[in-house]
XYZ file of C-alpha atoms in Angstrom:
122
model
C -33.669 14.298 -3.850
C -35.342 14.185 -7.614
C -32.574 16.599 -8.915
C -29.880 14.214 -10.440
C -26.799 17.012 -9.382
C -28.199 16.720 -5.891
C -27.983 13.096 -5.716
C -24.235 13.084 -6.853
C -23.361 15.929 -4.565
C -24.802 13.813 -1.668
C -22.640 10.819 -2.343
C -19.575 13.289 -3.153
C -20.035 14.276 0.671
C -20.852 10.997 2.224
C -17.659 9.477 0.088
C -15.350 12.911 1.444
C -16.645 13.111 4.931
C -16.314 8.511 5.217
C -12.914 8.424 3.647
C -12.118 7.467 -0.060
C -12.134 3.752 0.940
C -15.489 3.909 3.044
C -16.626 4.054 -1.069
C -14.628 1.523 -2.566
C -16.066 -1.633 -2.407
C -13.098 -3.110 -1.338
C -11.005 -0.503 1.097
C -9.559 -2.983 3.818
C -6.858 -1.358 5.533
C -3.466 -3.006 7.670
C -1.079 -1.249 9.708
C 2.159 -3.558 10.654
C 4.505 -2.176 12.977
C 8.021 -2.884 12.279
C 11.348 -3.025 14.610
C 14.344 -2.950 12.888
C 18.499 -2.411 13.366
C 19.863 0.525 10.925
C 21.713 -2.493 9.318
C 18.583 -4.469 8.390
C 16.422 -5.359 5.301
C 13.198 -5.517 5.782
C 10.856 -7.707 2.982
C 7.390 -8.128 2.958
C 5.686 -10.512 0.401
C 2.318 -9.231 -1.072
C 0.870 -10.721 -4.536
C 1.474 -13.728 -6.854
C -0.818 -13.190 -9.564
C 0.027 -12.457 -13.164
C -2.866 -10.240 -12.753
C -2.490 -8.969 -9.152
C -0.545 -5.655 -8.836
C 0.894 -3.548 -5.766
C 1.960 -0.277 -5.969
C 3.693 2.807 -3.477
C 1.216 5.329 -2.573
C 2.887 7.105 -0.281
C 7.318 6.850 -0.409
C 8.893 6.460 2.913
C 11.175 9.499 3.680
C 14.312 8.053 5.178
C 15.736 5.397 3.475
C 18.303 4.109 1.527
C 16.033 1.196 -0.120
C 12.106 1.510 -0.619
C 10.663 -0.407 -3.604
C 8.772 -3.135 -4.587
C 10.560 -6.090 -6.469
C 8.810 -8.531 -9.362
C 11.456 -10.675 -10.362
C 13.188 -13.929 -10.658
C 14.881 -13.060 -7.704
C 11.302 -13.009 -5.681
C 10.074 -15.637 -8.167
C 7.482 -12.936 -9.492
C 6.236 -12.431 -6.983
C 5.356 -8.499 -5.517
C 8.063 -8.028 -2.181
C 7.815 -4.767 -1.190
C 11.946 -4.118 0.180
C 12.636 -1.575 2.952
C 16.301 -0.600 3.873
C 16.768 2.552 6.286
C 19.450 5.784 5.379
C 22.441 4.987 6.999
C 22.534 6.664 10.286
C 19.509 7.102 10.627
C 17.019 6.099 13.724
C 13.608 7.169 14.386
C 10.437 6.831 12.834
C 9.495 6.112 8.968
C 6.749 5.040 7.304
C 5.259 3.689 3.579
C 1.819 2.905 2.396
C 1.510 0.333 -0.306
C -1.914 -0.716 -2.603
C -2.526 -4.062 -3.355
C -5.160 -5.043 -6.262
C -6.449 -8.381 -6.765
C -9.338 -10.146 -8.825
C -8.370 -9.324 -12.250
C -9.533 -12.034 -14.658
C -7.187 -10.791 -16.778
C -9.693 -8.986 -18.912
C -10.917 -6.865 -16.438
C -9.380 -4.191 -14.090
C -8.777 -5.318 -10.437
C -11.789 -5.288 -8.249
C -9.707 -5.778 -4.706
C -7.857 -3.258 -3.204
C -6.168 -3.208 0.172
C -4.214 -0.427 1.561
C -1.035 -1.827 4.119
C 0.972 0.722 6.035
C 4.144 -0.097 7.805
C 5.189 1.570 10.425
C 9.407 1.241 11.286
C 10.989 2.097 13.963
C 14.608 1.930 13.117
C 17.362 1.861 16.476
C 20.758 0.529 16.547
């Protein structure tokens, strides 16, 4: 392909029809399956770094906690913290982004997508 549009329509495609991460240079991908009791906290500890960062990309729908923490109570560190709605049992789900490899002067050039999977009983 010599015509320059052509050439960025063909990765367009291959990057659409392989995923968004089958382009990014770094799109590892976790699943953890979680068992928990409708009266349980669930933490799970993801970046230290000044520099790292962790975001939610996609909210969990039934519960009464869902957020990630960055304080002195996690000693700044990134703990993603997962409570279910009360009465609730079933199925739920969140997908967090972690980034790593910032020098500080440069964007992240890690990012790893983690998605837990609860199933919440009594």
């Amino acid at each position: 392909m010599s015509n320059p549009r052509g050439v960025v329509l063909a990765l367009l495609l291959l990057c659409t029809a392989a995923g968004v991460t089958a382009c990014d240079r770094s799109g590892d991908a976790e699943t953890i399956f979680v068992s928990l009791r409708t009266s349980e906290t669930y933490q799970f500890a993801m970046v230290t770094g000044v520099e790292d960062g962790a975001r939610i990309v996609s909210q969990a729908e039934h519960f009464s906690l869902s957020e990630i923490r960055r304080d002195s109570t996690t000693n700044w560190s990134a703990v993603y913290v997962y409570a279910p709605s009360a009465g609730f049992l079933g199925e739920d789900g969140v997908q967090l982004e972690i980034t790593t490899g910032s020098d500080g002067a440069s964007a992240p050039t890690l990012r790893r997508r983690v998605t837990i999977r609860f199933s919440i009983r009594e």
